[in-house]
Coordinates of C-alpha atoms in Angstrom, one line a residue:
X1 CA 101.7 145.0 122.3
X2 CA 100.2 147.7 124.5
X3 CA 96.5 147.3 125.2
X4 CA 94.1 150.3 124.9
X5 CA 92.0 151.0 128.0
X6 CA 88.9 153.1 127.7
X7 CA 89.0 156.5 129.4
X8 CA 86.2 155.7 131.9
X9 CA 88.1 152.6 133.0
X10 CA 91.3 154.7 133.5
X11 CA 89.4 156.9 135.9
X12 CA 87.8 154.0 137.7
X13 CA 91.2 152.3 138.1
X14 CA 92.8 155.5 139.2
X15 CA 90.3 156.2 141.9
X16 CA 90.3 152.6 143.1
X17 CA 94.1 152.5 143.3
X18 CA 94.7 156.0 144.7
X19 CA 91.6 156.9 146.7
X20 CA 93.3 160.0 148.3
X21 CA 94.2 161.6 145.0
X22 CA 91.9 163.8 143.0
X23 CA 94.4 164.7 140.4
X24 CA 93.0 164.0 136.9
X25 CA 93.8 165.2 133.4
X26 CA 91.9 165.9 130.3
X27 CA 92.7 166.5 126.7
X28 CA 91.2 170.0 127.1
X29 CA 93.3 172.8 128.6
X30 CA 92.1 175.7 130.7
X31 CA 90.0 178.1 128.7
X32 CA 91.0 181.7 129.4
X33 CA 87.4 182.8 130.0
X34 CA 86.4 179.8 132.1
X35 CA 86.3 180.5 135.8
X36 CA 88.5 178.4 138.0
X37 CA 87.2 176.5 141.0
X38 CA 89.1 176.6 144.3
X39 CA 89.8 173.1 145.7
X40 CA 92.0 171.7 148.4
X41 CA 93.9 169.7 145.9
X42 CA 94.8 171.4 142.6
X43 CA 93.1 170.0 139.5
X44 CA 95.7 170.1 136.8
X45 CA 93.4 169.8 133.8
X46 CA 89.8 170.8 134.4
X47 CA 87.0 169.2 132.4
X48 CA 83.6 170.8 131.8
X49 CA 81.5 172.0 134.7
X50 CA 79.3 168.9 134.7
X51 CA 82.3 166.5 135.1
X52 CA 83.8 168.7 137.9
X53 CA 80.6 169.0 139.9
X54 CA 80.0 165.3 139.6
X55 CA 83.5 164.6 140.9
X56 CA 83.0 167.0 143.9
X57 CA 79.6 165.6 144.6
X58 CA 81.0 162.0 144.7
X59 CA 84.0 163.2 146.8
X60 CA 83.1 166.0 149.3
X61 CA 85.8 168.5 150.2
X62 CA 85.7 167.6 153.9
X63 CA 86.2 164.0 153.3
X64 CA 89.0 164.7 150.8
X65 CA 90.7 167.1 153.2
X66 CA 90.6 164.7 156.1
X67 CA 91.8 161.8 154.0
X68 CA 94.7 163.8 152.6
X69 CA 95.9 165.3 155.8
X70 CA 97.5 162.2 157.4
X71 CA 97.0 159.1 155.2
X72 CA 99.7 157.0 156.9
X73 CA 98.2 157.6 160.4
X74 CA 94.7 156.6 159.3
X75 CA 96.2 153.6 157.5
X76 CA 97.9 152.4 160.7
X77 CA 94.9 153.0 162.9
X78 CA 92.3 151.4 160.6
X79 CA 92.5 147.7 160.9
X80 CA 89.8 146.9 158.4
X81 CA 91.6 148.7 155.6
X82 CA 94.5 146.3 156.0
X83 CA 92.5 143.2 156.1
X84 CA 90.2 141.5 153.6
X85 CA 86.9 139.8 154.3
X86 CA 88.7 136.7 155.5
X87 CA 91.1 138.6 157.8
X88 CA 94.2 138.1 155.7
X89 CA 96.6 141.0 155.3
X90 CA 96.3 143.1 152.2
X91 CA 99.2 144.1 149.9
X92 CA 100.6 147.4 151.1
X93 CA 99.9 150.2 148.7
X94 CA 103.6 150.9 147.9
X95 CA 104.1 147.2 146.8
X96 CA 102.5 146.8 143.3
X97 CA 101.3 143.5 141.9
X98 CA 103.4 142.0 138.9
X99 CA 100.7 142.8 136.4
X100 CA 100.5 146.4 137.5
X101 CA 104.3 146.7 137.3
X102 CA 104.1 145.4 133.7
X103 CA 101.6 148.0 132.8
X104 CA 103.7 150.8 134.3
X105 CA 106.7 149.5 132.5
X106 CA 105.0 149.5 129.2
X107 CA 103.7 153.0 129.7
X108 CA 107.1 154.2 130.6
X109 CA 108.9 152.7 127.7
X110 CA 106.5 153.6 125.0
X111 CA 107.6 156.9 123.5
X112 CA 104.3 157.8 122.0
X113 CA 101.3 158.8 124.1
X114 CA 98.0 157.1 123.3
X115 CA 95.4 158.9 121.3
X116 CA 93.4 161.6 123.1
X117 CA 90.1 163.2 122.3
X118 CA 88.0 165.9 123.9
X119 CA 86.4 164.6 127.1
X120 CA 88.8 161.7 127.6
X121 CA 90.4 161.2 131.0
X122 CA 94.1 160.2 131.4
X123 CA 95.6 159.2 134.8
X124 CA 98.8 161.1 134.8
X125 CA 99.5 160.6 138.5
X126 CA 100.8 157.0 138.1
X127 CA 104.2 156.5 139.7
X128 CA 107.2 156.6 137.4
X129 CA 109.2 153.5 136.5
X130 CA 112.1 154.6 138.7
X131 CA 109.9 155.0 141.8
X132 CA 108.4 151.6 141.2
X133 CA 111.8 150.0 140.9
X134 CA 113.2 151.8 144.0
X135 CA 110.3 150.7 146.2
X136 CA 111.0 147.0 145.4
X137 CA 113.4 144.8 147.2
X138 CA 116.8 145.6 145.9
X139 CA 118.1 142.1 146.9
X140 CA 115.7 140.3 144.5
X141 CA 118.0 139.9 141.5
X142 CA 115.6 137.5 139.7
X143 CA 112.8 140.1 139.7
X144 CA 115.2 142.7 138.3
X145 CA 116.3 140.2 135.5
X146 CA 112.7 139.6 134.6
X147 CA 112.0 143.4 134.4
X148 CA 115.1 143.8 132.1
X149 CA 113.9 141.0 129.8
X150 CA 110.4 142.5 129.7
X151 CA 112.0 145.9 128.8
X152 CA 113.9 144.3 125.9
X153 CA 110.8 142.5 124.7
X154 CA 109.0 145.8 124.6
X155 CA 111.8 147.5 122.8
X156 CA 111.7 144.7 120.2
X157 CA 108.0 145.3 119.7
X158 CA 108.5 149.0 119.3
X159 CA 111.3 148.3 116.8
X160 CA 109.1 145.9 114.9
X161 CA 106.3 148.5 114.7
X162 CA 108.8 151.1 113.4
X163 CA 110.0 148.5 110.8
X164 CA 106.3 147.9 109.7
X165 CA 105.8 151.6 109.4
X166 CA 108.8 151.8 107.0
X167 CA 107.4 148.8 105.1
X168 CA 104.0 150.6 104.8
X169 CA 105.8 153.7 103.5
X170 CA 107.4 151.4 100.9
X171 CA 104.0 150.4 99.6
X172 CA 103.9 147.0 101.2
X173 CA 100.7 145.5 102.5
X174 CA 100.0 145.0 106.2
X175 CA 99.8 141.2 105.9
X176 CA 103.1 140.9 103.9
X177 CA 104.9 143.3 106.3
X178 CA 103.7 141.4 109.4
X179 CA 104.7 138.0 108.0
X180 CA 108.1 139.3 107.0
X181 CA 108.8 141.1 110.3
X182 CA 107.8 138.1 112.3
X183 CA 110.6 136.2 110.6
X184 CA 113.3 138.8 111.2
X185 CA 114.2 138.5 114.9
X186 CA 117.9 138.8 114.3
X187 CA 117.6 141.9 112.1
X188 CA 115.2 143.5 114.6
X189 CA 117.8 143.0 117.4
X190 CA 120.4 144.5 115.1
X191 CA 118.3 147.6 114.5
X192 CA 117.6 147.9 118.2
X193 CA 121.3 147.7 119.1
X194 CA 122.3 150.2 116.4
X195 CA 119.5 152.6 117.5
X196 CA 120.7 152.3 121.2
X197 CA 124.3 153.0 120.1
X198 CA 123.2 156.2 118.3
X199 CA 122.3 157.7 121.6
X200 CA 126.0 158.1 122.4
X201 CA 126.3 160.5 119.5
X202 CA 125.8 164.1 120.6
X203 CA 123.4 164.9 117.8
X204 CA 121.1 162.0 118.8
X205 CA 121.6 162.4 122.5
X206 CA 118.1 163.9 123.1
X207 CA 116.3 162.0 120.3
X208 CA 113.7 159.4 120.9
X209 CA 114.2 155.7 120.3
X210 CA 111.7 155.6 117.5
X211 CA 113.5 158.3 115.6
X212 CA 116.8 156.5 116.0
X213 CA 115.4 153.2 114.9
X214 CA 113.8 154.8 111.9
X215 CA 117.1 156.3 110.9
X216 CA 118.9 152.9 111.2
X217 CA 116.2 151.3 109.0
X218 CA 116.3 154.0 106.4
X219 CA 120.1 154.1 106.3
X220 CA 120.3 150.3 105.7
X221 CA 118.1 150.5 102.6
X222 CA 116.4 147.3 103.7
X223 CA 113.0 148.2 102.3
X224 CA 114.2 148.8 98.7
X225 CA 116.2 145.6 99.0
X226 CA 113.1 143.7 100.0
X227 CA 111.3 145.2 97.0
X228 CA 114.1 144.2 94.7
X229 CA 114.3 140.6 96.1
X230 CA 110.6 140.3 95.7
X231 CA 110.8 141.4 92.1
X232 CA 113.4 138.6 91.6
X233 CA 110.8 136.0 92.6
X234 CA 111.9 135.4 96.2
X235 CA 109.2 134.6 98.7
X236 CA 109.1 136.5 102.0
X237 CA 110.5 133.5 104.1
X238 CA 113.5 133.4 101.8
X239 CA 113.9 137.1 102.0
X240 CA 113.7 137.0 105.8
X241 CA 116.3 134.3 106.1
X242 CA 118.7 136.1 103.7
X243 CA 118.4 139.3 105.7
X244 CA 119.2 137.4 108.9
X245 CA 122.1 135.6 107.2
X246 CA 123.6 139.0 106.2
X247 CA 124.1 140.0 109.8
X248 CA 123.5 143.6 108.9
X249 CA 125.6 143.7 105.7
X250 CA 122.7 143.9 103.3
X251 CA 124.8 145.0 100.4
X252 CA 126.3 141.5 100.2
X253 CA 122.9 140.1 99.2
X254 CA 122.5 142.4 96.2
X255 CA 126.1 141.8 95.2
X256 CA 125.8 138.0 95.2
X257 CA 122.4 138.1 93.5
X258 CA 123.8 140.2 90.7
X259 CA 126.7 137.7 90.3
X260 CA 124.4 134.7 90.1
X261 CA 122.6 136.4 87.3
X262 CA 125.8 136.7 85.3
X263 CA 126.3 132.9 85.5
X264 CA 122.7 132.3 84.2
X265 CA 120.9 131.4 87.4
X266 CA 117.2 131.9 86.8
X267 CA 115.2 134.2 89.1
X268 CA 113.0 131.4 90.5
X269 CA 116.2 129.6 91.8
X270 CA 118.0 132.7 93.2
X271 CA 116.5 132.3 96.7
X272 CA 117.1 128.6 97.0
X273 CA 120.7 129.0 95.7
X274 CA 121.5 131.7 98.2
X275 CA 120.1 129.8 101.2
X276 CA 121.6 126.5 100.4
X277 CA 125.1 127.7 99.5
X278 CA 126.2 127.9 103.1
X279 CA 126.1 130.4 105.9
X280 CA 129.3 132.2 104.8
X281 CA 128.4 132.5 101.1
X282 CA 127.5 136.2 101.6
X283 CA 130.9 136.9 102.9
X284 CA 132.9 135.2 100.1
X285 CA 134.8 137.2 97.5
X286 CA 133.4 137.1 94.0
X287 CA 136.9 136.4 92.6
X288 CA 136.9 133.0 94.4
X289 CA 133.5 132.2 92.9
X290 CA 134.6 133.2 89.4
X291 CA 137.6 130.9 89.7
X292 CA 135.4 127.9 90.5
X293 CA 133.2 128.7 87.4
X294 CA 136.2 129.1 85.1
X295 CA 137.6 125.7 86.3
X296 CA 134.4 123.9 85.6
X297 CA 134.1 125.5 82.2
X298 CA 137.6 124.4 81.3
X299 CA 136.6 120.7 82.1
X300 CA 133.6 120.4 79.8
X301 CA 130.8 122.2 81.7
X302 CA 129.5 124.8 79.2
X303 CA 129.1 128.4 80.4
X304 CA 125.3 128.3 79.8
X305 CA 125.1 125.2 81.9
X306 CA 126.7 126.8 85.0
X307 CA 123.5 128.4 86.2
X308 CA 121.7 125.1 86.0
X309 CA 124.5 123.3 87.8
X310 CA 124.8 125.9 90.6
X311 CA 121.0 126.1 91.1
X312 CA 120.8 122.3 91.5
X313 CA 123.9 122.0 93.6
X314 CA 124.4 125.3 95.5
X315 CA 126.8 123.7 98.0
X316 CA 129.4 123.8 95.2
X317 CA 129.8 127.5 95.9
X318 CA 130.8 126.8 99.5
X319 CA 133.9 124.8 98.5
X320 CA 137.3 126.1 98.0
X321 CA 139.0 125.9 94.6
X322 CA 141.2 123.1 95.9
X323 CA 138.2 121.0 97.0
X324 CA 136.5 121.5 93.6
X325 CA 139.7 120.4 91.7
X326 CA 139.9 117.2 93.9
X327 CA 136.3 116.3 93.1
X328 CA 136.7 116.9 89.4
X329 CA 139.9 114.8 89.3
X330 CA 138.1 111.9 91.0
X331 CA 135.9 111.4 87.9
X332 CA 138.5 112.3 85.3
X333 CA 140.8 109.7 86.7
X334 CA 138.2 107.0 85.8
X335 CA 138.8 107.6 82.1
X336 CA 136.1 110.2 81.5
X337 CA 136.9 112.8 78.9
X338 CA 135.7 116.4 79.1
X339 CA 132.5 115.9 77.1
X340 CA 131.5 112.9 79.3
X341 CA 132.3 114.8 82.5
X342 CA 130.4 118.0 81.4
X343 CA 127.3 116.0 80.4
X344 CA 127.4 114.0 83.6
X345 CA 127.5 117.2 85.8
X346 CA 124.7 118.7 83.8
X347 CA 122.5 115.6 84.1
X348 CA 123.1 115.3 87.8
X349 CA 124.9 118.3 89.4
X350 CA 124.7 116.6 92.9
X351 CA 127.4 114.1 91.7
X352 CA 130.0 116.9 92.2
X353 CA 129.0 118.5 95.4
X354 CA 126.6 116.5 97.6
X355 CA 128.8 113.6 98.7
X356 CA 132.0 113.3 100.6
X357 CA 135.1 111.8 98.8
X358 CA 134.9 108.8 101.2
X359 CA 131.3 108.0 100.1
X360 CA 132.2 108.4 96.5
X361 CA 135.1 105.9 96.8
X362 CA 133.0 103.4 98.6
X363 CA 130.4 103.4 95.9
X364 CA 132.9 103.0 93.1
X365 CA 134.5 100.1 94.9
X366 CA 131.1 98.4 95.4
X367 CA 130.3 98.7 91.7
X368 CA 133.6 97.1 90.8
X369 CA 132.6 93.9 92.8
X370 CA 130.2 93.1 89.9
X371 CA 133.2 92.5 87.7
X372 CA 133.5 96.0 86.2
X373 CA 136.8 97.8 85.7
X374 CA 137.5 101.4 86.7
X375 CA 137.0 102.5 83.1
X376 CA 133.7 100.6 83.0
X377 CA 132.5 102.3 86.2
X378 CA 133.5 105.7 84.7
X379 CA 131.4 105.0 81.6
X380 CA 128.6 103.8 83.8
X381 CA 128.6 107.0 86.0
X382 CA 128.9 109.2 82.9
X383 CA 125.8 107.5 81.5
X384 CA 123.8 107.3 84.8
X385 CA 125.4 109.6 87.4
X386 CA 122.3 109.1 89.6
X387 CA 123.9 105.9 90.9
X388 CA 126.2 108.1 93.0
X389 CA 123.2 109.3 94.9
X390 CA 122.1 105.8 96.0
X391 CA 123.0 104.3 99.4
X392 CA 124.9 101.1 99.5
X393 CA 123.3 99.8 102.7
X394 CA 119.8 101.0 102.0
X395 CA 119.5 100.6 98.3
X396 CA 122.1 98.3 96.6
X397 CA 122.6 95.5 99.1
X398 CA 118.8 94.7 99.5
X399 CA 118.4 94.8 95.8
X400 CA 121.3 92.4 95.1
X401 CA 120.0 90.0 97.7
X402 CA 116.5 90.0 96.1
X403 CA 117.9 89.5 92.6
X404 CA 120.0 86.6 93.9
X405 CA 116.8 85.1 95.4
X406 CA 115.3 85.2 91.9
X407 CA 118.2 83.1 90.6
X408 CA 120.1 85.9 88.9
X409 CA 123.9 85.4 89.0
X410 CA 126.5 88.1 89.3
X411 CA 127.0 88.1 85.5
X412 CA 123.3 88.6 85.1
X413 CA 123.4 91.5 87.5
X414 CA 126.3 93.0 85.6
X415 CA 124.3 92.8 82.4
X416 CA 121.3 94.5 84.1
X417 CA 123.6 97.1 85.5
X418 CA 125.3 98.0 82.2
X419 CA 122.1 97.8 80.1
X420 CA 119.7 99.6 82.5
X421 CA 121.6 101.1 85.5
X422 CA 118.5 102.9 86.6
X423 CA 117.3 99.6 88.1
X424 CA 119.9 100.0 90.8
X425 CA 118.4 103.3 91.8
X426 CA 115.0 101.8 92.5
X427 CA 113.5 100.7 95.8
X428 CA 112.9 97.0 95.1
X429 CA 110.1 96.8 97.7
X430 CA 108.0 99.4 96.0
X431 CA 109.0 99.1 92.4
X432 CA 110.4 95.7 91.5
X433 CA 108.8 93.2 93.9
X434 CA 105.2 94.1 92.8
X435 CA 106.1 93.5 89.2
X436 CA 107.7 90.2 90.0
X437 CA 104.6 89.1 91.9
X438 CA 102.4 90.2 89.0
X439 CA 104.4 87.9 86.6
X440 CA 103.9 85.0 89.0
X441 CA 100.2 85.7 89.1
X442 CA 99.8 85.5 85.3
X443 CA 101.6 82.2 85.1
X444 CA 105.3 82.9 84.4
X445 CA 107.3 80.1 86.0
X446 CA 109.6 80.9 88.9
X447 CA 112.7 79.8 87.1
X448 CA 111.8 81.9 84.0
X449 CA 111.4 85.2 85.9
X450 CA 115.1 85.7 86.5
X451 CA 116.0 84.8 82.9
X452 CA 113.3 87.2 81.6
X453 CA 114.7 90.1 83.7
X454 CA 118.2 89.4 82.5
X455 CA 117.1 89.1 78.9
X456 CA 115.1 92.4 79.0
X457 CA 116.2 94.6 82.0
X458 CA 114.1 97.6 80.8
X459 CA 111.0 95.6 81.8
X460 CA 111.6 96.7 85.4
X461 CA 111.5 100.3 84.5
X462 CA 108.0 100.1 83.1
X463 CA 105.0 101.2 85.2
X464 CA 103.0 98.2 86.4
X465 CA 99.6 99.9 86.3
X466 CA 100.1 102.2 83.3
X467 CA 102.2 100.0 81.0
X468 CA 102.4 96.3 81.9
X469 CA 98.9 95.5 83.0
X470 CA 97.2 97.3 80.1
X471 CA 99.3 95.3 77.6
X472 CA 98.5 92.0 79.2
X473 CA 94.8 92.8 79.3
X474 CA 94.9 93.8 75.6
X475 CA 96.6 90.6 74.5
X476 CA 94.0 88.5 76.3
X477 CA 91.0 90.4 75.2
X478 CA 91.8 91.7 71.7
X479 CA 94.7 89.5 70.4
X480 CA 93.3 86.1 71.3
X481 CA 96.0 85.0 73.8
X482 CA 94.5 82.6 76.3
X483 CA 95.0 82.7 80.0
X484 CA 97.0 79.5 79.7
X485 CA 99.5 81.0 77.2
X486 CA 99.8 84.5 78.6
X487 CA 102.6 83.5 81.0
X488 CA 104.5 81.9 78.1
X489 CA 104.0 84.9 75.9
X490 CA 105.4 87.3 78.6
X491 CA 108.3 84.9 79.4
X492 CA 109.3 84.5 75.7
X493 CA 108.7 88.0 74.6
X494 CA 109.0 90.5 77.5
X495 CA 109.8 93.2 75.0
X496 CA 106.1 93.0 74.0
X497 CA 105.2 94.7 77.3
X498 CA 107.0 97.8 76.2
X499 CA 105.0 98.3 73.0
X500 CA 102.5 101.1 72.6
X501 CA 99.0 99.6 72.4
X502 CA 97.5 102.2 70.0
X503 CA 100.5 102.7 67.7
X504 CA 101.9 99.1 67.5
X505 CA 99.8 96.3 68.9
X506 CA 96.4 97.4 67.7
X507 CA 97.7 98.2 64.2
X508 CA 99.3 94.8 63.9
X509 CA 96.3 92.9 65.3
X510 CA 94.0 94.6 62.7
X511 CA 96.4 93.7 59.9
X512 CA 96.5 90.0 60.7
X513 CA 92.8 89.9 61.2
X514 CA 92.3 91.5 57.8
X515 CA 94.2 88.6 56.2
X516 CA 91.5 86.2 57.2
X517 CA 93.2 85.0 60.4
X518 CA 90.8 84.4 63.2
X519 CA 91.3 85.8 66.7
X520 CA 91.9 82.3 68.2
X521 CA 94.4 81.5 65.5
X522 CA 96.1 84.8 66.0
X523 CA 96.4 84.0 69.7
X524 CA 98.1 80.7 68.9
X525 CA 100.5 82.5 66.5
X526 CA 101.4 85.0 69.2
X527 CA 101.9 82.2 71.7
X528 CA 104.3 80.5 69.3
X529 CA 106.1 83.7 68.3
X530 CA 105.3 86.7 70.6
X531 CA 107.6 89.0 68.6
X532 CA 105.0 88.9 65.8
X533 CA 103.2 91.9 67.0
X534 CA 106.3 94.1 67.2
X535 CA 106.9 94.3 63.5
X536 CA 105.8 97.3 61.4
X537 CA 103.0 96.6 58.8
X538 CA 105.2 98.1 56.1
X539 CA 107.7 95.2 56.6
X540 CA 105.0 92.5 56.9
X541 CA 103.1 93.4 53.7
X542 CA 105.8 92.6 51.1
X543 CA 106.6 89.3 52.7
X544 CA 103.0 88.2 52.7
X545 CA 102.5 89.3 49.1
X546 CA 105.5 87.3 48.0
X547 CA 104.3 84.2 49.9
X548 CA 100.8 84.3 48.3
X549 CA 101.6 85.4 44.7
X550 CA 105.1 84.2 43.9
X551 CA 105.5 81.2 46.2
X552 CA 101.8 80.4 45.8
X553 CA 101.5 79.2 49.4
X554 CA 98.3 79.0 51.4
X555 CA 97.5 81.2 54.4
X556 CA 97.7 78.1 56.6
X557 CA 101.4 78.0 56.1
X558 CA 101.8 81.4 57.8
X559 CA 99.5 80.3 60.7
X560 CA 101.6 77.2 61.3
X561 CA 104.9 79.1 61.0
X562 CA 104.5 82.8 62.1
X563 CA 108.2 83.2 62.3
X564 CA 108.1 83.5 58.5
X565 CA 107.7 87.3 59.0
X566 CA 110.9 87.5 61.0
X567 CA 113.2 86.6 58.1
X568 CA 114.6 89.0 55.5
X569 CA 112.8 89.0 52.2
X570 CA 115.8 90.0 50.1
X571 CA 118.5 88.0 51.9
X572 CA 116.8 84.8 52.8
X573 CA 113.2 84.2 51.5
X574 CA 113.7 85.1 47.8
X575 CA 117.2 83.4 47.4
X576 CA 116.1 80.1 49.0
X577 CA 112.9 80.1 47.1
X578 CA 114.8 80.4 43.8
X579 CA 117.0 77.5 44.8
X580 CA 114.0 75.4 45.5
X581 CA 112.4 76.2 42.1
X582 CA 115.7 75.5 40.3
X583 CA 116.0 72.1 41.9
X584 CA 112.3 71.4 41.7
X585 CA 112.0 70.7 45.4
X586 CA 109.6 72.0 48.0
X587 CA 109.8 72.4 51.7
X588 CA 107.6 73.6 54.5
X589 CA 108.4 77.2 55.6
X590 CA 109.9 75.9 58.8
X591 CA 112.4 73.7 57.0
X592 CA 113.0 76.3 54.3
X593 CA 113.9 79.2 56.6
X594 CA 114.8 78.0 60.1
X595 CA 118.3 76.7 59.2
X596 CA 121.7 77.9 58.1
X597 CA 122.7 78.1 54.5
X598 CA 124.8 74.9 54.8
X599 CA 121.9 73.0 56.3
X600 CA 119.5 74.3 53.7
X601 CA 121.8 73.3 50.8
X602 CA 122.3 69.9 52.3
X603 CA 118.5 69.5 52.6
X604 CA 118.1 70.5 49.0
X605 CA 120.7 68.0 47.9
X606 CA 119.1 65.2 49.9
X607 CA 115.7 66.1 48.4
X608 CA 117.1 66.0 44.9
X609 CA 118.8 62.7 45.5
X610 CA 115.6 61.1 46.9
X611 CA 113.7 62.5 44.0
X612 CA 116.1 61.0 41.5
X613 CA 116.1 57.7 43.3
X614 CA 112.3 57.8 43.4
X615 CA 112.1 58.5 39.7
X616 CA 114.5 55.7 38.8
X617 CA 112.8 53.3 41.2
X618 CA 109.5 54.1 39.7
X619 CA 110.6 53.0 36.2
X620 CA 111.8 49.7 37.5
X621 CA 108.6 49.2 39.4
X622 CA 106.6 49.9 36.2
X623 CA 108.4 47.1 34.2
X624 CA 108.0 44.5 37.0
X625 CA 104.3 45.5 37.3
X626 CA 103.7 44.8 33.6
X627 CA 105.4 41.4 33.9
X628 CA 103.4 40.5 36.9
X629 CA 100.2 41.6 35.1
X630 CA 101.1 39.4 32.1
X631 CA 101.7 36.3 34.3
X632 CA 98.4 36.9 36.1
X633 CA 96.6 37.0 32.8
X634 CA 98.2 33.8 31.6
X635 CA 97.3 31.9 34.7
X636 CA 93.7 33.1 34.4
X637 CA 93.5 32.0 30.8
X638 CA 94.9 28.5 31.5
X639 CA 92.6 28.0 34.5
X640 CA 89.6 29.0 32.4
X641 CA 90.6 26.5 29.6
X642 CA 91.0 23.6 32.1
X643 CA 87.7 24.3 33.5

């Protein structure tokens, strides 16, 4: 950027650099009625009388005349004028310092003259750029290269200012225009080159560079394009990068944006889709892109899903149609149908475009090592395609090693993989290991942790601080589970940790307490049967009513055997109770329900037989007892008589 120098400083610098010259200029021209003053050196632009008299007073005519007659001779004869205070030679006046050369270069390249006002002084006697270059050493190529680079930098600055002016005319703010232009170095160079090329045309031969740069910018319609892209929710960094990617062909941006809208790409994703689709996306034919979309639609990806898929996986547009077909066939050959494939691509679009075919084959082969067939892997990927985004070395192998350390076999891992494949997408150090350590801390035995995880794999997907810990705290504070039994409860019923406290646990706890069960007793019931708190109250109430009113059983029977609520009322409790009534036998709830039908029938038969045996044995005992009583009475009577 050019710096503004005050007029007084211009005059001071001019007189200091060129003491033999009295040529000055003013923004005021000669007035026709103003008398001219005769001077040895002509004054091109005369100021007011006070300024002129002050100048001649400071520089007398005799001194000026003598100094201007033969400056080189005086310079050669005057030793002190060529030496500084320390006696070192001074720089000759015709060799300019680098900073002064830079100032002269900037003044020569700028097409606009700085603002003038009445009374200002402008030093117009500075040497031209050509004279400065001619006075330098022609053999110094490095200095010439530096000057050329500086000239190009100044041209870039001038082009950037012209571009900002066009942006301002297009109703853009100064800050927005500055931020955008600073990110457009390639486009600024393009405008600069095109403007320089226009000078070859006869009609622009005598035009200024600013005018030619403005014509190039207006002809490219870049300002309306920026307004349109901004209207489509593109930020200025994305707009700048797109303009640089176009390499001057700005119509390709509008053409591709319009095509993306036809395939339902939303405005907020237009910029990211264009920038991540590859450097050559702006130069691809729309027919090729339409062919890719039609092929995906024919294989189960619905038309209204295409926009979502492309916006999440823009790299898909950079592939040829042959590459897309190869990737689609990779999944279809694993037994997927069109519906499964379309759903998989919609759930995780990156599964189709982010990985090489070699990586995809390696991951499929690794999953087969758990004992899965190709069709099983296809079903697994259709259900959880995020597995394809996991690294074998960084994610799967460390997790498998950790699970093996917990005592989980390959069959157990296969069960975990098929039931909850998302586990193999986790980082075990940050997600799984803290939960396992928490289970150890609450008293779950080491050999039971692996079985618990295999039994209920979704447990590892729950949040430790938002789900698992709050449930454990509630069981110990509100449900009466002791610290000694909490590890047992979690090991036997890990599903309990997935229950909602407000909607499930708290409702069940209040119901059992309303029956007259104490908190301590409820804790013992949960320790014996953790699944007790997972049932809905609507299913518990009919069973309890039947127990109390029909079976006429005390509440203590339920406290001793809480599994009573796990059996079906219609299929097990009522039929077996009727059999007991018909056979006039009675069992505890544990022996009544916790057995198969064959075992129950056998128990009833044994009970009936014992009862019958007891009844027959009781009659025999009654006869023998009467005989014994008669004999005892006879002995008593005889003894009394003898006495």
